[in-house]
């Protein structure tokens, strides 16, 4: 497979409402798209790195820089036969998984479009639609939170995830559980905001029958999560800590994770994401697909991944309208709490040219 052109394109996507997590508040999503051309087809990748290195060490300017200066030149020099060879060709570059994932996604999309195969078929999807949860940010007040959760349930979302942080945990969770009842599928995500000394406080969440608590401690603290998992009844789920299938295997063996949130961008791409799915399935560990406020491009691939058999919990694969009034692709629209897995070649969706132009802030075709 010969790359004939690579574009790095930056877009600015205004959010329908500010999204607050324990590490900050986003108003606009600054996204790096990677477009590749081969002799047969064009493919799109979406980088999930955020504007600042607050979710993880990566950030969008850094991703663009490492793609431009290191990853694309390494890929061009290595003359890979297919998308499966992209990660090995990039392995000399340490880290930068979000940047690598975007490049691999673009190459895989081009390959699959040329062959007329979909992401779902390639990854091993066994469903044609997936149930969708929604991630609800930290609010200024509990009444505001209850209104937001009620609105999402009215839209059909089948599972609610509450972002939490110290000072915004037990009371909002209690309020949501009391208002919406015991049947609501409910989980929480701390994005590393707690310390191991908070374990007894976090045990108070056991009273609310949560599906899981996601990443309470620092991403490098596997032992802390293992200790917590022994102390509380709520299953512990790792997100930020899992960068690879090897990480997942280690975390499972240590007892640090009982559920895994798989985000392809965080782990270097959809092919490594599938390996994590396989490792977890072999250990009987349920997985679900996380989200990074993707456009329709990343959303299409995430929905395909979430249709694999081990994804037994609803993911954060929300509809386009959860985050964006206008998506760059045709929007993903919720149907009775589900999104359809795209069946067309490659991602099965393509940017609408005028929508893409309207949000583009920069475009750069690299010298190959
Ligand atoms: Mg998370």
Coordinates of C-alpha atoms and ligand atoms in Angstrom, one line a residue:
X1 CA 0.0 0.0 0.0
X2 CA 1.6 3.3 -1.1
X3 CA 0.5 6.5 0.5
X4 CA 0.3 9.2 -2.2
X5 CA -0.9 12.1 0.1
X6 CA -1.5 12.8 3.8
X7 CA -3.4 15.8 5.1
X8 CA -3.5 17.0 8.7
X9 CA -6.7 19.0 9.2
X10 CA -7.7 20.9 12.3
X11 CA -11.3 21.5 13.0
X12 CA -13.1 23.4 15.8
X13 CA -16.4 21.9 16.9
X14 CA -18.5 24.0 19.2
X15 CA -20.2 21.8 21.9
X16 CA -24.0 22.1 22.4
X17 CA -23.2 22.6 26.1
X18 CA -20.0 22.9 28.2
X19 CA -18.7 19.5 29.3
X20 CA -17.1 19.5 32.7
X21 CA -15.0 16.7 34.1
X22 CA -12.7 16.5 37.1
X23 CA -9.9 17.8 34.9
X24 CA -11.6 20.7 33.2
X25 CA -14.4 22.2 31.2
X26 CA -14.6 22.1 27.4
X27 CA -16.6 24.5 25.3
X28 CA -15.2 23.7 21.9
X29 CA -13.6 20.5 20.7
X30 CA -10.3 21.1 18.9
X31 CA -9.8 18.0 16.7
X32 CA -7.1 16.8 14.4
X33 CA -8.2 14.8 11.4
X34 CA -5.8 12.7 9.3
X35 CA -6.7 12.1 5.7
X36 CA -4.6 9.6 3.7
X37 CA -4.7 8.8 0.0
X38 CA -3.5 5.6 -1.6
X39 CA -3.6 4.7 -5.2
X40 CA -6.9 3.0 -4.6
X41 CA -8.8 5.0 -2.0
X42 CA -9.0 7.8 0.5
X43 CA -9.2 7.2 4.3
X44 CA -10.0 9.3 7.4
X45 CA -8.6 9.1 10.9
X46 CA -9.6 11.1 13.9
X47 CA -7.2 11.9 16.7
X48 CA -8.8 12.0 20.2
X49 CA -6.1 14.1 21.8
X50 CA -7.5 17.1 23.6
X51 CA -6.2 20.7 23.4
X52 CA -4.3 20.3 26.7
X53 CA -2.6 17.3 28.2
X54 CA -5.1 16.9 31.1
X55 CA -6.8 13.6 30.3
X56 CA -3.5 12.0 29.4
X57 CA 0.0 13.2 28.4
X58 CA -1.0 13.7 24.8
X59 CA -2.4 16.9 23.4
X60 CA -3.5 17.9 19.9
X61 CA -0.6 20.2 19.0
X62 CA 1.8 17.5 20.1
X63 CA 0.0 14.9 18.1
X64 CA 0.2 17.0 14.9
X65 CA 3.9 17.6 15.5
X66 CA 4.8 13.9 16.0
X67 CA 2.7 12.9 13.0
X68 CA 4.4 15.5 10.8
X69 CA 7.9 15.0 12.0
X70 CA 8.0 11.3 12.9
X71 CA 5.1 9.0 12.3
X72 CA 4.1 9.8 8.7
X73 CA 7.8 9.8 7.6
X74 CA 8.3 6.4 9.4
X75 CA 5.2 5.0 7.7
X76 CA 6.2 6.3 4.2
X77 CA 9.7 4.8 4.7
X78 CA 8.5 1.4 5.7
X79 CA 6.2 0.6 2.7
X80 CA 3.6 -1.3 4.8
X81 CA 1.5 -3.9 3.0
X82 CA -1.7 -3.2 5.0
X83 CA -3.1 -1.5 8.1
X84 CA -2.0 -4.4 10.3
X85 CA 1.6 -3.4 9.6
X86 CA 1.1 0.2 10.6
X87 CA 1.7 -0.2 14.4
X88 CA 4.9 -2.2 14.0
X89 CA 6.2 0.4 11.5
X90 CA 5.6 3.1 14.1
X91 CA 6.9 1.2 17.1
X92 CA 10.3 2.9 17.2
X93 CA 8.4 6.0 18.3
X94 CA 7.6 5.7 22.0
X95 CA 4.1 6.6 23.3
X96 CA 2.0 9.0 21.3
X97 CA -0.8 6.4 21.0
X98 CA -3.5 8.9 20.1
X99 CA -1.5 10.1 17.1
X100 CA -0.6 6.6 16.1
X101 CA -4.2 5.6 16.3
X102 CA -5.4 8.4 14.0
X103 CA -2.9 7.4 11.4
X104 CA -3.7 3.7 11.6
X105 CA -7.4 4.5 11.4
X106 CA -6.9 6.5 8.2
X107 CA -4.9 3.7 6.6
X108 CA -7.4 1.1 7.7
X109 CA -10.3 3.1 6.3
X110 CA -8.5 3.5 3.0
X111 CA -7.7 -0.2 2.8
X112 CA -11.3 -1.2 3.7
X113 CA -12.9 1.3 1.3
X114 CA -10.7 -0.1 -1.5
X115 CA -11.8 -3.6 -0.7
X116 CA -15.4 -2.8 -0.1
X117 CA -15.4 -4.0 3.5
X118 CA -16.8 -2.3 6.6
X119 CA -15.0 -1.6 9.9
X120 CA -17.6 -3.7 11.6
X121 CA -16.9 -6.7 9.4
X122 CA -13.2 -6.2 9.7
X123 CA -13.2 -6.0 13.5
X124 CA -15.6 -8.8 14.1
X125 CA -18.9 -7.1 14.9
X126 CA -21.7 -9.5 15.7
X127 CA -24.6 -6.9 16.1
X128 CA -26.0 -4.5 13.6
X129 CA -26.8 -1.9 16.3
X130 CA -25.5 -1.1 19.7
X131 CA -27.1 0.2 22.9
X132 CA -25.9 3.6 23.9
X133 CA -25.1 5.2 27.2
X134 CA -24.3 8.9 27.9
X135 CA -21.7 10.6 29.9
X136 CA -23.1 13.4 32.0
X137 CA -20.7 16.2 33.1
X138 CA -20.3 17.8 36.5
X139 CA -23.0 20.4 37.1
X140 CA -23.3 23.5 39.3
X141 CA -26.2 22.0 41.3
X142 CA -28.1 18.7 41.9
X143 CA -31.4 20.0 40.4
X144 CA -29.5 21.0 37.2
X145 CA -28.1 17.4 37.1
X146 CA -31.5 15.8 37.6
X147 CA -32.9 17.9 34.7
X148 CA -30.0 16.8 32.5
X149 CA -30.3 13.1 33.3
X150 CA -34.0 13.2 32.8
X151 CA -33.6 14.8 29.4
X152 CA -31.1 12.1 28.3
X153 CA -33.4 9.4 29.5
X154 CA -36.3 11.0 27.6
X155 CA -34.0 10.8 24.5
X156 CA -33.7 7.0 25.0
X157 CA -30.2 6.5 26.5
X158 CA -30.1 3.2 28.2
X159 CA -27.3 3.9 30.7
X160 CA -26.2 7.0 32.6
X161 CA -22.6 7.8 33.6
X162 CA -22.0 10.6 36.0
X163 CA -18.6 12.4 36.1
X164 CA -17.5 12.8 39.7
X165 CA -14.8 14.5 41.7
X166 CA -14.2 15.2 45.4
X167 CA -17.2 17.2 46.6
X168 CA -19.4 16.0 43.7
X169 CA -19.9 12.3 44.3
X170 CA -22.2 10.7 46.9
X171 CA -24.9 13.3 47.0
X172 CA -25.4 13.6 43.2
X173 CA -25.3 9.8 42.8
X174 CA -27.9 9.4 45.6
X175 CA -30.1 12.1 44.1
X176 CA -30.0 10.4 40.6
X177 CA -30.7 7.0 42.1
X178 CA -33.6 8.2 44.2
X179 CA -35.2 10.2 41.4
X180 CA -34.9 7.7 38.6
X181 CA -35.2 4.4 40.5
X182 CA -33.3 1.2 41.1
X183 CA -33.7 -0.1 37.5
X184 CA -31.5 2.7 36.0
X185 CA -28.2 1.5 34.7
X186 CA -25.8 3.9 36.5
X187 CA -22.1 4.3 36.8
X188 CA -19.5 6.9 37.7
X189 CA -16.2 8.2 36.3
X190 CA -13.6 10.1 38.4
X191 CA -10.9 10.6 35.7
X192 CA -8.2 10.1 38.4
X193 CA -9.5 12.7 40.8
X194 CA -9.1 10.7 44.0
X195 CA -6.2 9.4 46.1
X196 CA -6.0 6.0 47.8
X197 CA -6.8 7.7 51.2
X198 CA -10.3 8.3 49.8
X199 CA -11.1 4.6 49.6
X200 CA -13.4 4.6 52.5
X201 CA -15.3 7.6 51.2
X202 CA -15.6 5.9 47.8
X203 CA -17.0 2.8 49.6
X204 CA -20.1 4.9 50.4
X205 CA -21.0 4.6 46.7
X206 CA -21.6 0.9 47.3
X207 CA -25.1 1.8 48.6
X208 CA -26.2 2.9 45.1
X209 CA -25.8 -0.4 43.1
X210 CA -23.5 1.2 40.5
X211 CA -22.4 -0.8 37.4
X212 CA -18.9 0.4 38.1
X213 CA -16.6 3.2 39.2
X214 CA -14.2 4.3 36.5
X215 CA -10.6 5.3 37.1
X216 CA -10.7 6.8 40.6
X217 CA -6.9 7.0 41.0
X218 CA -3.8 8.0 39.1
X219 CA -3.3 6.2 35.8
X220 CA -0.1 4.6 37.0
X221 CA -1.5 3.4 40.3
X222 CA -2.6 -0.2 39.5
X223 CA -1.9 -1.4 43.0
X224 CA -4.1 1.3 44.5
X225 CA -6.9 0.2 42.2
X226 CA -6.3 -3.4 43.2
X227 CA -6.6 -2.5 46.9
X228 CA -9.7 -0.5 46.3
X229 CA -11.3 -3.4 44.4
X230 CA -10.9 -5.6 47.4
X231 CA -12.4 -2.9 49.7
X232 CA -15.5 -1.9 47.9
X233 CA -18.4 -3.8 46.3
X234 CA -18.7 -1.6 43.3
X235 CA -16.7 -3.0 40.4
X236 CA -13.6 -1.0 39.5
X237 CA -13.1 -0.2 35.8
X238 CA -9.9 1.2 34.4
X239 CA -9.8 3.7 31.5
X240 CA -6.7 6.0 31.6
X241 CA -4.5 3.1 33.0
X242 CA -5.0 0.8 30.0
X243 CA -2.8 1.7 27.1
X244 CA -2.4 -1.7 25.5
X245 CA -3.5 -5.4 25.6
X246 CA -0.5 -6.1 27.8
X247 CA -1.6 -3.4 30.3
X248 CA -5.1 -5.0 30.4
X249 CA -3.7 -8.4 31.0
X250 CA -1.5 -7.1 33.9
X251 CA -4.3 -5.1 35.4
X252 CA -6.6 -8.1 35.3
X253 CA -4.0 -10.3 36.9
X254 CA -3.4 -7.8 39.7
X255 CA -7.1 -7.6 40.4
X256 CA -6.9 -3.8 39.6
X257 CA -9.8 -3.9 37.1
X258 CA -13.0 -5.9 36.9
X259 CA -14.3 -4.1 33.8
X260 CA -12.4 -2.3 31.1
X261 CA -13.3 0.8 29.2
X262 CA -11.8 0.5 25.7
X263 CA -11.0 3.7 23.8
X264 CA -9.2 3.0 20.5
X265 CA -7.4 6.3 20.5
X266 CA -6.0 5.8 24.0
X267 CA -4.5 2.4 23.1
X268 CA -3.0 3.1 19.7
X269 CA -5.8 2.1 17.4
X270 CA -8.7 -0.1 16.6
X271 CA -6.6 -3.2 16.0
X272 CA -5.0 -3.0 19.5
X273 CA -8.5 -2.2 20.9
X274 CA -9.7 -5.5 19.4
X275 CA -6.7 -7.3 21.1
X276 CA -7.8 -5.8 24.4
X277 CA -11.3 -7.0 23.8
X278 CA -9.9 -10.5 23.1
X279 CA -7.7 -10.5 26.3
X280 CA -10.7 -9.4 28.4
X281 CA -13.0 -11.9 26.8
X282 CA -10.5 -14.7 27.5
X283 CA -10.5 -13.7 31.2
X284 CA -14.3 -13.2 31.4
X285 CA -13.9 -9.4 31.9
X286 CA -16.7 -7.3 30.4
X287 CA -15.7 -4.3 28.3
X288 CA -17.5 -1.2 26.9
X289 CA -16.5 1.4 24.4
X290 CA -15.6 4.8 25.9
X291 CA -15.9 8.1 24.0
X292 CA -13.7 11.2 23.5
X293 CA -16.3 13.5 22.0
X294 CA -15.6 12.1 18.6
X295 CA -17.1 13.5 15.3
X296 CA -19.1 11.2 13.1
X297 CA -15.8 9.7 11.8
X298 CA -14.5 8.4 15.1
X299 CA -18.1 7.6 16.2
X300 CA -18.6 5.4 13.2
X301 CA -15.6 3.3 14.1
X302 CA -16.4 3.2 17.8
X303 CA -19.9 1.9 17.1
X304 CA -18.4 -0.8 14.9
X305 CA -16.1 -1.8 17.7
X306 CA -18.9 -1.8 20.3
X307 CA -20.7 -4.4 18.2
X308 CA -18.0 -7.0 19.1
X309 CA -19.3 -9.8 21.3
X310 CA -17.4 -8.9 24.5
X311 CA -18.9 -5.4 24.6
X312 CA -21.6 -6.5 27.1
X313 CA -22.1 -3.1 28.7
X314 CA -23.5 0.0 27.0
X315 CA -20.8 2.4 25.8
X316 CA -20.4 6.1 25.7
X317 CA -21.3 5.8 22.0
X318 CA -23.8 8.6 22.1
X319 CA -25.6 10.2 19.2
X320 CA -23.9 13.1 17.4
X321 CA -26.4 15.5 18.9
X322 CA -25.1 14.8 22.5
X323 CA -22.1 17.0 21.7
X324 CA -22.6 18.7 18.3
X325 CA -25.5 20.6 16.7
X326 CA -23.9 19.8 13.3
X327 CA -21.6 16.9 12.8
X328 CA -19.0 16.7 10.0
X329 CA -20.7 13.5 8.7
X330 CA -24.4 12.7 8.4
X331 CA -25.4 12.6 12.1
X332 CA -25.7 9.5 14.2
X333 CA -29.2 9.6 15.5
X334 CA -30.5 7.5 18.5
X335 CA -33.2 4.9 17.6
X336 CA -34.8 3.5 20.8
X337 CA -31.5 3.9 22.7
X338 CA -29.4 2.3 20.0
X339 CA -27.1 3.4 17.1
X340 CA -26.9 1.5 13.9
X341 CA -23.5 0.0 13.0
X342 CA -22.5 1.5 9.6
X343 CA -22.5 -1.2 6.9
X344 CA -20.8 0.7 4.1
X345 CA -17.2 0.3 3.0
X346 CA -14.6 1.5 5.5
X347 CA -16.1 3.8 8.2
X348 CA -19.3 3.8 6.2
X349 CA -19.5 7.6 6.6
X350 CA -17.6 10.5 4.9
X351 CA -17.3 14.1 5.8
X352 CA -19.9 16.4 4.1
X353 CA -17.5 18.8 2.3
X354 CA -19.3 22.0 3.2
X355 CA -19.7 21.0 6.8
X356 CA -16.1 20.1 7.0
X357 CA -15.0 23.4 5.5
X358 CA -17.2 25.4 7.9
X359 CA -15.4 24.0 10.9
X360 CA -11.8 23.8 9.5
X361 CA -9.3 26.0 11.1
X362 CA -6.1 24.7 9.3
X363 CA -5.1 22.3 6.6
X364 CA -1.7 21.0 5.8
X365 CA -0.7 18.5 3.1
X366 CA 2.6 16.9 4.2
X367 CA 5.6 16.5 1.9
X368 CA 6.0 12.7 1.5
Ligands
LIG1 MG1 -13.2 7.6 31.7

